[in-house]
Amino acid sequence: MGNIKLGVTLFCYGTEYARFQYSFEDCVRQAAEAGATGYEIVGSQMVPSYPNVSDEFLGLVEACRVKYGIGPVGYGANNDKGMRHDRNLTDDEMLADAILDLKAANKLGCKVMRVQYMLSPAAFARLAPYAEMYDVRCGIEIHNPATPSSPEIQAYLDVIRQTGSKYLGFVPDFGFLSVAPNRPMWLKALEAGVKEEHLELAARCRREGLSQAEATEKVMAAGASPAIMTALSGMYGFVQFHDRKDLPALLQELRDIIPYSFEMHGKFHYIDDAGNEASIPYDEILPLVRDSDFDGYLICEYEDELYCGGTEFTRRQVAMEKRILGLE
């Protein structure tokens, strides 16, 4: 049996934070009230002195820990290859940037750092001794549209096996297990005047394996409003989905990657009033994780494509996880 701890990324409250409705402390308080026992902090979003952590900010983090009973357990690194206008950063520069993030994670007391795929496999391999020195496990995020079996993810798995480092692994994001269209994009398309029949046609094209160009041609020939393009592009991009018949194979991919996983991201886009995620089958995902040997945090992550704020949906997500895992 696994040892699943429930956490929240403060990114869930990014809309409220960006609108100055919440301070950093408010975000921590909301995470605690939602039922989290730890939180992820995305350094570039909420650390004022990023990429460094000032003593002043560390004091605020510790004061919140005392006041609300939770502290940072995961650190979201930036890994931005496009920081320069004239060229991409080199592997050496990306590695140096990742080491700065490791220092920040260590200072905050985080034991896991989420690393993005822009850090190449070669640079990821070179990160191992620094991760060991700072005692922070580094996990490459497996994010939709990639799955654990994708060639780019398999390249990182090769590095993990070749280095033998226990400090290199993965952070699977459950978005790759989506089996239905993104609900917020669907709703926004309807509000923009797109007919539901055209959205259903677009989804059918995606399920049948048509290319994005072929799907575009087909829905436009059917008379769809041009406003459908955002939703259709999403179906082929970072919020794409699979046919439900492919779910058993995808769940097996998750099962295969669990021994290398330090943390998991419980992605959610829309939680209905009954407490169900509209596109990600949590009733089938969470029992698999519960019955595995996974020992770590399941971090709730809300994208807020509706720009309505994450407070209520995050509460619903944590409640759903507790219900399915029998933690109520």
mmCIF file of C-alpha atoms in Angstrom:
data_model
loop_
_atom_site.group_PDB
_atom_site.id
_atom_site.type_symbol
_atom_site.label_atom_id
_atom_site.label_comp_id
_atom_site.label_asym_id
_atom_site.label_seq_id
_atom_site.Cartn_x
_atom_site.Cartn_y
_atom_site.Cartn_z
ATOM 1 C CA MET A 1 0.000 0.000 0.000
ATOM 2 C CA GLY A 2 1.152 3.483 -0.803
ATOM 3 C CA ASN A 3 1.627 6.391 1.547
ATOM 4 C CA ILE A 4 -0.172 9.259 -0.170
ATOM 5 C CA LYS A 5 -0.071 12.703 1.378
ATOM 6 C CA LEU A 6 -2.341 15.419 0.002
ATOM 7 C CA GLY A 7 -0.889 18.763 -0.982
ATOM 8 C CA VAL A 8 -1.763 21.811 -3.050
ATOM 9 C CA THR A 9 0.362 23.912 -5.349
ATOM 10 C CA LEU A 10 -0.097 27.594 -4.580
ATOM 11 C CA PHE A 11 -0.369 27.965 -8.362
ATOM 12 C CA CYS A 12 -4.025 26.990 -7.778
ATOM 13 C CA TYR A 13 -4.557 30.491 -6.401
ATOM 14 C CA GLY A 14 -2.600 32.225 -9.144
ATOM 15 C CA THR A 15 -5.600 34.201 -10.378
ATOM 16 C CA GLU A 16 -6.406 35.594 -6.943
ATOM 17 C CA TYR A 17 -2.712 36.262 -6.302
ATOM 18 C CA ALA A 18 -2.220 38.074 -9.630
ATOM 19 C CA ARG A 19 -5.297 40.213 -8.972
ATOM 20 C CA PHE A 20 -3.938 41.134 -5.498
ATOM 21 C CA GLN A 21 -6.962 39.506 -3.896
ATOM 22 C CA TYR A 22 -4.666 37.106 -1.994
ATOM 23 C CA SER A 23 -1.282 37.661 -0.418
ATOM 24 C CA PHE A 24 1.202 34.813 -0.142
ATOM 25 C CA GLU A 25 -0.101 34.158 3.370
ATOM 26 C CA ASP A 26 -3.684 34.057 2.073
ATOM 27 C CA CYS A 27 -2.672 31.372 -0.454
ATOM 28 C CA VAL A 28 -1.103 29.271 2.304
ATOM 29 C CA ARG A 29 -4.173 29.698 4.490
ATOM 30 C CA GLN A 30 -6.480 28.623 1.679
ATOM 31 C CA ALA A 31 -4.364 25.538 1.009
ATOM 32 C CA ALA A 32 -4.525 24.595 4.686
ATOM 33 C CA GLU A 33 -8.268 25.174 4.869
ATOM 34 C CA ALA A 34 -8.741 23.024 1.752
ATOM 35 C CA GLY A 35 -7.148 20.140 3.646
ATOM 36 C CA ALA A 36 -3.565 20.144 2.334
ATOM 37 C CA THR A 37 -0.761 19.006 4.644
ATOM 38 C CA GLY A 38 1.931 20.638 2.496
ATOM 39 C CA TYR A 39 2.226 22.845 -0.555
ATOM 40 C CA GLU A 40 4.254 23.355 -3.693
ATOM 41 C CA ILE A 41 5.581 26.818 -4.394
ATOM 42 C CA VAL A 42 6.437 27.910 -7.935
ATOM 43 C CA GLY A 43 9.507 30.020 -7.351
ATOM 44 C CA SER A 44 9.162 32.369 -10.303
ATOM 45 C CA GLN A 45 5.553 33.112 -9.332
ATOM 46 C CA MET A 46 5.664 33.742 -5.587
ATOM 47 C CA VAL A 47 9.256 34.218 -4.413
ATOM 48 C CA PRO A 48 9.820 38.008 -4.564
ATOM 49 C CA SER A 49 13.613 37.689 -4.762
ATOM 50 C CA TYR A 50 13.562 34.789 -7.265
ATOM 51 C CA PRO A 51 15.774 32.954 -8.117
ATOM 52 C CA ASN A 52 17.140 33.492 -4.597
ATOM 53 C CA VAL A 53 15.202 33.103 -1.359
ATOM 54 C CA SER A 54 15.694 36.048 0.980
ATOM 55 C CA ASP A 55 15.794 35.618 4.738
ATOM 56 C CA GLU A 56 12.776 37.911 4.924
ATOM 57 C CA PHE A 57 10.703 35.616 2.693
ATOM 58 C CA LEU A 58 11.932 32.536 4.538
ATOM 59 C CA GLY A 59 10.738 34.180 7.751
ATOM 60 C CA LEU A 60 7.290 34.656 6.205
ATOM 61 C CA VAL A 61 7.193 30.996 5.139
ATOM 62 C CA GLU A 62 8.109 29.867 8.656
ATOM 63 C CA ALA A 63 5.577 32.212 10.258
ATOM 64 C CA CYS A 64 2.870 30.734 8.014
ATOM 65 C CA ARG A 65 4.001 27.235 8.953
ATOM 66 C CA VAL A 66 3.521 28.032 12.629
ATOM 67 C CA LYS A 67 0.189 29.772 12.029
ATOM 68 C CA TYR A 68 -1.440 27.314 9.594
ATOM 69 C CA GLY A 69 0.442 24.088 10.216
ATOM 70 C CA ILE A 70 1.735 23.552 6.677
ATOM 71 C CA GLY A 71 4.913 24.441 4.814
ATOM 72 C CA PRO A 72 6.486 23.971 1.382
ATOM 73 C CA VAL A 73 7.196 20.361 0.400
ATOM 74 C CA GLY A 74 7.725 20.823 -3.339
ATOM 75 C CA TYR A 75 9.465 23.484 -5.400
ATOM 76 C CA GLY A 76 8.431 24.301 -8.967
ATOM 77 C CA ALA A 77 11.550 25.208 -10.957
ATOM 78 C CA ASN A 78 11.407 27.481 -13.980
ATOM 79 C CA ASN A 79 13.849 25.987 -16.548
ATOM 80 C CA ASP A 80 13.207 28.742 -19.081
ATOM 81 C CA LYS A 81 15.301 28.085 -22.188
ATOM 82 C CA GLY A 82 14.008 31.255 -23.850
ATOM 83 C CA MET A 83 15.308 33.856 -21.379
ATOM 84 C CA ARG A 84 17.424 35.538 -24.068
ATOM 85 C CA HIS A 85 15.949 37.208 -27.132
ATOM 86 C CA ASP A 86 18.724 36.139 -29.505
ATOM 87 C CA ARG A 87 19.193 32.429 -28.755
ATOM 88 C CA ASN A 88 18.189 29.552 -26.518
ATOM 89 C CA LEU A 89 20.178 28.939 -23.361
ATOM 90 C CA THR A 90 22.893 26.301 -23.605
ATOM 91 C CA ASP A 91 22.940 23.146 -21.488
ATOM 92 C CA ASP A 92 25.594 24.747 -19.277
ATOM 93 C CA GLU A 93 23.384 27.787 -18.694
ATOM 94 C CA MET A 94 20.294 25.657 -18.081
ATOM 95 C CA LEU A 95 22.225 23.554 -15.579
ATOM 96 C CA ALA A 96 23.464 26.652 -13.742
ATOM 97 C CA ASP A 97 19.880 27.931 -13.579
ATOM 98 C CA ALA A 98 18.658 24.584 -12.220
ATOM 99 C CA ILE A 99 21.343 24.661 -9.522
ATOM 100 C CA LEU A 100 20.048 28.065 -8.394
ATOM 101 C CA ASP A 101 16.586 26.494 -8.109
ATOM 102 C CA LEU A 102 18.057 23.622 -6.087
ATOM 103 C CA LYS A 103 19.567 26.105 -3.644
ATOM 104 C CA ALA A 104 16.205 27.829 -3.278
ATOM 105 C CA ALA A 105 14.387 24.522 -2.759
ATOM 106 C CA ASN A 106 16.911 23.494 -0.133
ATOM 107 C CA LYS A 107 16.614 26.779 1.755
ATOM 108 C CA LEU A 108 12.829 26.454 1.823
ATOM 109 C CA GLY A 109 13.093 22.910 3.155
ATOM 110 C CA CYS A 110 11.586 21.253 0.079
ATOM 111 C CA LYS A 111 12.624 17.660 -0.575
ATOM 112 C CA VAL A 112 11.282 17.528 -4.148
ATOM 113 C CA MET A 113 11.859 19.890 -7.064
ATOM 114 C CA ARG A 114 9.674 19.674 -10.169
ATOM 115 C CA VAL A 115 11.832 20.075 -13.264
ATOM 116 C CA GLN A 116 10.499 20.881 -16.721
ATOM 117 C CA TYR A 117 11.400 19.114 -19.933
ATOM 118 C CA MET A 118 13.307 22.120 -21.301
ATOM 119 C CA LEU A 119 16.200 20.878 -19.165
ATOM 120 C CA SER A 120 17.721 18.377 -21.600
ATOM 121 C CA PRO A 121 18.420 14.761 -20.608
ATOM 122 C CA ALA A 122 22.162 15.498 -20.775
ATOM 123 C CA ALA A 123 21.835 18.466 -18.406
ATOM 124 C CA PHE A 124 19.480 16.449 -16.183
ATOM 125 C CA ALA A 125 22.169 13.785 -15.790
ATOM 126 C CA ARG A 126 24.690 16.445 -14.743
ATOM 127 C CA LEU A 127 22.237 17.750 -12.124
ATOM 128 C CA ALA A 128 22.436 14.518 -10.074
ATOM 129 C CA PRO A 129 25.456 15.310 -7.855
ATOM 130 C CA TYR A 130 24.069 18.767 -7.041
ATOM 131 C CA ALA A 131 20.667 17.279 -6.155
ATOM 132 C CA GLU A 132 22.424 14.846 -3.846
ATOM 133 C CA MET A 133 24.489 17.626 -2.268
ATOM 134 C CA TYR A 134 21.413 19.763 -1.567
ATOM 135 C CA ASP A 135 19.299 16.701 -0.639
ATOM 136 C CA VAL A 136 16.491 17.593 -3.056
ATOM 137 C CA ARG A 137 15.061 14.954 -5.393
ATOM 138 C CA CYS A 138 14.507 16.284 -8.915
ATOM 139 C CA GLY A 139 11.577 15.002 -10.953
ATOM 140 C CA ILE A 140 10.992 15.710 -14.632
ATOM 141 C CA GLU A 141 7.330 16.622 -15.073
ATOM 142 C CA ILE A 142 5.436 14.263 -17.389
ATOM 143 C CA HIS A 143 2.906 16.695 -18.824
ATOM 144 C CA ASN A 144 0.229 16.360 -21.480
ATOM 145 C CA PRO A 145 0.699 15.795 -24.438
ATOM 146 C CA ALA A 146 3.615 13.556 -23.374
ATOM 147 C CA THR A 147 2.979 10.236 -21.629
ATOM 148 C CA PRO A 148 5.498 7.994 -19.830
ATOM 149 C CA SER A 149 6.050 6.021 -23.039
ATOM 150 C CA SER A 150 6.807 9.110 -25.156
ATOM 151 C CA PRO A 151 10.326 9.043 -26.624
ATOM 152 C CA GLU A 152 11.288 12.291 -24.880
ATOM 153 C CA ILE A 153 10.280 10.862 -21.485
ATOM 154 C CA GLN A 154 11.997 7.558 -22.192
ATOM 155 C CA ALA A 155 15.206 9.530 -22.784
ATOM 156 C CA TYR A 156 15.006 10.832 -19.203
ATOM 157 C CA LEU A 157 14.281 7.320 -17.941
ATOM 158 C CA ASP A 158 17.473 6.152 -19.644
ATOM 159 C CA VAL A 159 19.382 8.873 -17.777
ATOM 160 C CA ILE A 160 17.846 7.847 -14.442
ATOM 161 C CA ARG A 161 18.848 4.236 -14.990
ATOM 162 C CA GLN A 162 22.315 5.037 -16.324
ATOM 163 C CA THR A 163 23.238 7.396 -13.485
ATOM 164 C CA GLY A 164 21.708 5.160 -10.826
ATOM 165 C CA SER A 165 20.949 8.307 -8.864
ATOM 166 C CA LYS A 166 18.074 8.114 -6.377
ATOM 167 C CA TYR A 167 17.767 11.872 -6.736
ATOM 168 C CA LEU A 168 16.588 11.818 -10.368
ATOM 169 C CA GLY A 169 13.045 10.770 -11.218
ATOM 170 C CA PHE A 170 9.650 11.981 -12.376
ATOM 171 C CA VAL A 171 6.615 14.035 -11.379
ATOM 172 C CA PRO A 172 3.686 12.605 -13.389
ATOM 173 C CA ASP A 173 0.887 15.058 -14.110
ATOM 174 C CA PHE A 174 -2.494 13.331 -14.353
ATOM 175 C CA GLY A 175 -3.443 15.526 -17.300
ATOM 176 C CA PHE A 176 -1.879 12.920 -19.584
ATOM 177 C CA LEU A 177 -4.695 10.572 -18.540
ATOM 178 C CA SER A 178 -7.502 12.817 -19.836
ATOM 179 C CA VAL A 179 -10.240 10.932 -21.682
ATOM 180 C CA ALA A 180 -12.601 13.812 -22.511
ATOM 181 C CA PRO A 181 -12.278 17.352 -23.900
ATOM 182 C CA ASN A 182 -11.214 20.181 -21.633
ATOM 183 C CA ARG A 183 -14.440 21.392 -20.009
ATOM 184 C CA PRO A 184 -13.538 25.081 -19.513
ATOM 185 C CA MET A 185 -12.501 25.468 -23.162
ATOM 186 C CA TRP A 186 -15.740 23.757 -24.196
ATOM 187 C CA LEU A 187 -17.807 26.131 -22.051
ATOM 188 C CA LYS A 188 -15.993 29.206 -23.327
ATOM 189 C CA ALA A 189 -16.556 28.087 -26.914
ATOM 190 C CA LEU A 190 -20.290 27.725 -26.243
ATOM 191 C CA GLU A 191 -20.354 31.211 -24.713
ATOM 192 C CA ALA A 192 -18.616 32.522 -27.834
ATOM 193 C CA GLY A 193 -21.427 31.162 -29.994
ATOM 194 C CA VAL A 194 -19.995 27.816 -31.104
ATOM 195 C CA LYS A 195 -22.634 25.123 -31.535
ATOM 196 C CA GLU A 196 -22.325 22.035 -29.375
ATOM 197 C CA GLU A 197 -22.706 19.804 -32.413
ATOM 198 C CA HIS A 198 -19.571 21.350 -33.903
ATOM 199 C CA LEU A 199 -17.615 20.855 -30.692
ATOM 200 C CA GLU A 200 -18.737 17.230 -30.642
ATOM 201 C CA LEU A 201 -17.564 16.879 -34.244
ATOM 202 C CA ALA A 202 -14.165 18.289 -33.316
ATOM 203 C CA ALA A 203 -13.884 15.855 -30.402
ATOM 204 C CA ARG A 204 -14.874 12.965 -32.648
ATOM 205 C CA CYS A 205 -12.166 13.942 -35.139
ATOM 206 C CA ARG A 206 -9.603 13.902 -32.326
ATOM 207 C CA ARG A 207 -10.744 10.489 -31.087
ATOM 208 C CA GLU A 208 -10.619 9.056 -34.606
ATOM 209 C CA GLY A 209 -7.028 10.160 -35.033
ATOM 210 C CA LEU A 210 -7.478 12.871 -37.644
ATOM 211 C CA SER A 211 -4.717 15.472 -37.786
ATOM 212 C CA GLN A 212 -5.411 18.977 -36.527
ATOM 213 C CA ALA A 213 -5.425 20.266 -40.106
ATOM 214 C CA GLU A 214 -7.929 17.597 -41.150
ATOM 215 C CA ALA A 215 -10.133 18.295 -38.135
ATOM 216 C CA THR A 216 -10.050 22.031 -38.837
ATOM 217 C CA GLU A 217 -11.095 21.470 -42.443
ATOM 218 C CA LYS A 218 -13.905 19.176 -41.380
ATOM 219 C CA VAL A 219 -15.448 21.425 -38.705
ATOM 220 C CA MET A 220 -15.189 24.529 -40.863
ATOM 221 C CA ALA A 221 -16.843 22.678 -43.767
ATOM 222 C CA ALA A 222 -19.656 21.832 -41.341
ATOM 223 C CA GLY A 223 -20.213 25.553 -40.780
ATOM 224 C CA ALA A 224 -18.579 25.956 -37.369
ATOM 225 C CA SER A 225 -17.893 29.407 -35.997
ATOM 226 C CA PRO A 226 -14.212 30.437 -36.173
ATOM 227 C CA ALA A 227 -14.454 30.779 -32.379
ATOM 228 C CA ILE A 228 -14.110 26.990 -32.226
ATOM 229 C CA MET A 229 -10.406 27.214 -33.026
ATOM 230 C CA THR A 230 -9.227 27.749 -29.434
ATOM 231 C CA ALA A 231 -11.036 24.649 -28.205
ATOM 232 C CA LEU A 232 -9.962 22.615 -31.217
ATOM 233 C CA SER A 233 -6.320 23.643 -30.822
ATOM 234 C CA GLY A 234 -6.489 22.641 -27.167
ATOM 235 C CA MET A 235 -7.643 19.172 -28.162
ATOM 236 C CA TYR A 236 -4.349 18.747 -30.020
ATOM 237 C CA GLY A 237 -2.115 20.589 -27.542
ATOM 238 C CA PHE A 238 -1.445 20.729 -23.819
ATOM 239 C CA VAL A 239 -5.009 19.727 -22.885
ATOM 240 C CA GLN A 240 -5.494 16.991 -25.476
ATOM 241 C CA PHE A 241 -7.341 13.824 -24.544
ATOM 242 C CA HIS A 242 -7.388 10.134 -25.393
ATOM 243 C CA ASP A 243 -10.136 7.743 -26.332
ATOM 244 C CA ARG A 244 -11.389 5.961 -23.219
ATOM 245 C CA LYS A 245 -10.479 2.605 -24.752
ATOM 246 C CA ASP A 246 -6.832 3.679 -24.427
ATOM 247 C CA LEU A 247 -7.139 4.287 -20.673
ATOM 248 C CA PRO A 248 -6.011 0.807 -19.504
ATOM 249 C CA ALA A 249 -2.751 1.167 -21.447
ATOM 250 C CA LEU A 250 -2.205 4.681 -20.092
ATOM 251 C CA LEU A 251 -2.838 3.510 -16.532
ATOM 252 C CA GLN A 252 -0.243 0.803 -17.074
ATOM 253 C CA GLU A 253 2.209 3.496 -18.183
ATOM 254 C CA LEU A 254 1.533 5.321 -14.905
ATOM 255 C CA ARG A 255 1.992 2.093 -12.951
ATOM 256 C CA ASP A 256 5.335 1.468 -14.679
ATOM 257 C CA ILE A 257 6.651 4.936 -13.807
ATOM 258 C CA ILE A 258 5.591 4.976 -10.130
ATOM 259 C CA PRO A 259 8.875 3.452 -8.840
ATOM 260 C CA TYR A 260 10.661 6.492 -10.265
ATOM 261 C CA SER A 261 8.094 9.079 -9.107
ATOM 262 C CA PHE A 262 8.833 11.477 -6.251
ATOM 263 C CA GLU A 263 5.586 13.444 -6.388
ATOM 264 C CA MET A 264 2.414 13.466 -8.478
ATOM 265 C CA HIS A 265 0.365 16.341 -9.780
ATOM 266 C CA GLY A 266 -3.375 15.961 -9.424
ATOM 267 C CA LYS A 267 -4.252 18.174 -12.389
ATOM 268 C CA PHE A 268 -7.817 19.380 -12.575
ATOM 269 C CA HIS A 269 -9.618 21.781 -14.885
ATOM 270 C CA TYR A 270 -13.235 21.618 -13.737
ATOM 271 C CA ILE A 271 -14.840 19.975 -10.697
ATOM 272 C CA ASP A 272 -18.626 19.780 -10.931
ATOM 273 C CA ASP A 273 -21.052 20.211 -8.032
ATOM 274 C CA ALA A 274 -20.993 16.456 -7.405
ATOM 275 C CA GLY A 275 -17.221 16.554 -6.953
ATOM 276 C CA ASN A 276 -16.125 14.940 -10.217
ATOM 277 C CA GLU A 277 -13.392 16.058 -12.617
ATOM 278 C CA ALA A 278 -14.899 16.403 -16.075
ATOM 279 C CA SER A 279 -12.098 14.897 -18.159
ATOM 280 C CA ILE A 280 -9.643 13.051 -15.882
ATOM 281 C CA PRO A 281 -10.895 9.686 -14.481
ATOM 282 C CA TYR A 282 -9.815 9.990 -10.852
ATOM 283 C CA ASP A 283 -12.003 7.059 -9.780
ATOM 284 C CA GLU A 284 -9.641 4.811 -11.744
ATOM 285 C CA ILE A 285 -6.358 6.683 -11.213
ATOM 286 C CA LEU A 286 -6.303 7.117 -7.443
ATOM 287 C CA PRO A 287 -7.021 3.471 -6.472
ATOM 288 C CA LEU A 288 -4.079 2.469 -8.677
ATOM 289 C CA VAL A 289 -1.784 4.896 -6.871
ATOM 290 C CA ARG A 290 -3.176 3.926 -3.462
ATOM 291 C CA ASP A 291 -2.497 0.253 -4.118
ATOM 292 C CA SER A 292 1.056 0.895 -5.340
ATOM 293 C CA ASP A 293 4.208 1.552 -3.326
ATOM 294 C CA PHE A 294 4.087 5.301 -4.022
ATOM 295 C CA ASP A 295 5.276 7.297 -1.023
ATOM 296 C CA GLY A 296 4.923 11.023 -1.485
ATOM 297 C CA TYR A 297 2.688 13.993 -2.071
ATOM 298 C CA LEU A 298 -0.210 14.162 -4.476
ATOM 299 C CA ILE A 299 -0.222 17.871 -5.287
ATOM 300 C CA CYS A 300 -3.512 19.374 -6.524
ATOM 301 C CA GLU A 301 -2.966 21.657 -9.508
ATOM 302 C CA TYR A 302 -5.705 23.871 -10.942
ATOM 303 C CA GLU A 303 -5.115 25.606 -14.275
ATOM 304 C CA ASP A 304 -8.026 28.102 -14.039
ATOM 305 C CA GLU A 305 -8.819 28.443 -17.737
ATOM 306 C CA LEU A 306 -12.098 30.072 -16.621
ATOM 307 C CA TYR A 307 -10.230 32.828 -14.717
ATOM 308 C CA CYS A 308 -12.658 32.432 -11.827
ATOM 309 C CA GLY A 309 -10.068 31.723 -9.145
ATOM 310 C CA GLY A 310 -9.064 28.424 -7.642
ATOM 311 C CA THR A 311 -10.434 28.601 -4.114
ATOM 312 C CA GLU A 312 -13.681 26.636 -4.491
ATOM 313 C CA PHE A 313 -12.461 24.183 -7.125
ATOM 314 C CA THR A 314 -9.382 23.355 -5.038
ATOM 315 C CA ARG A 315 -11.562 22.603 -2.030
ATOM 316 C CA ARG A 316 -13.655 20.308 -4.216
ATOM 317 C CA GLN A 317 -10.567 18.569 -5.605
ATOM 318 C CA VAL A 318 -9.106 17.771 -2.186
ATOM 319 C CA ALA A 319 -12.501 16.557 -0.985
ATOM 320 C CA MET A 320 -12.790 14.303 -4.051
ATOM 321 C CA GLU A 321 -9.346 12.831 -3.435
ATOM 322 C CA LYS A 322 -10.167 12.139 0.205
ATOM 323 C CA ARG A 323 -13.416 10.452 -0.798
ATOM 324 C CA ILE A 324 -11.811 8.164 -3.368
ATOM 325 C CA LEU A 325 -8.829 7.354 -1.159
ATOM 326 C CA GLY A 326 -11.003 6.731 1.897
ATOM 327 C CA LEU A 327 -9.362 9.523 3.888
ATOM 328 C CA GLU A 328 -12.530 11.347 4.920
#
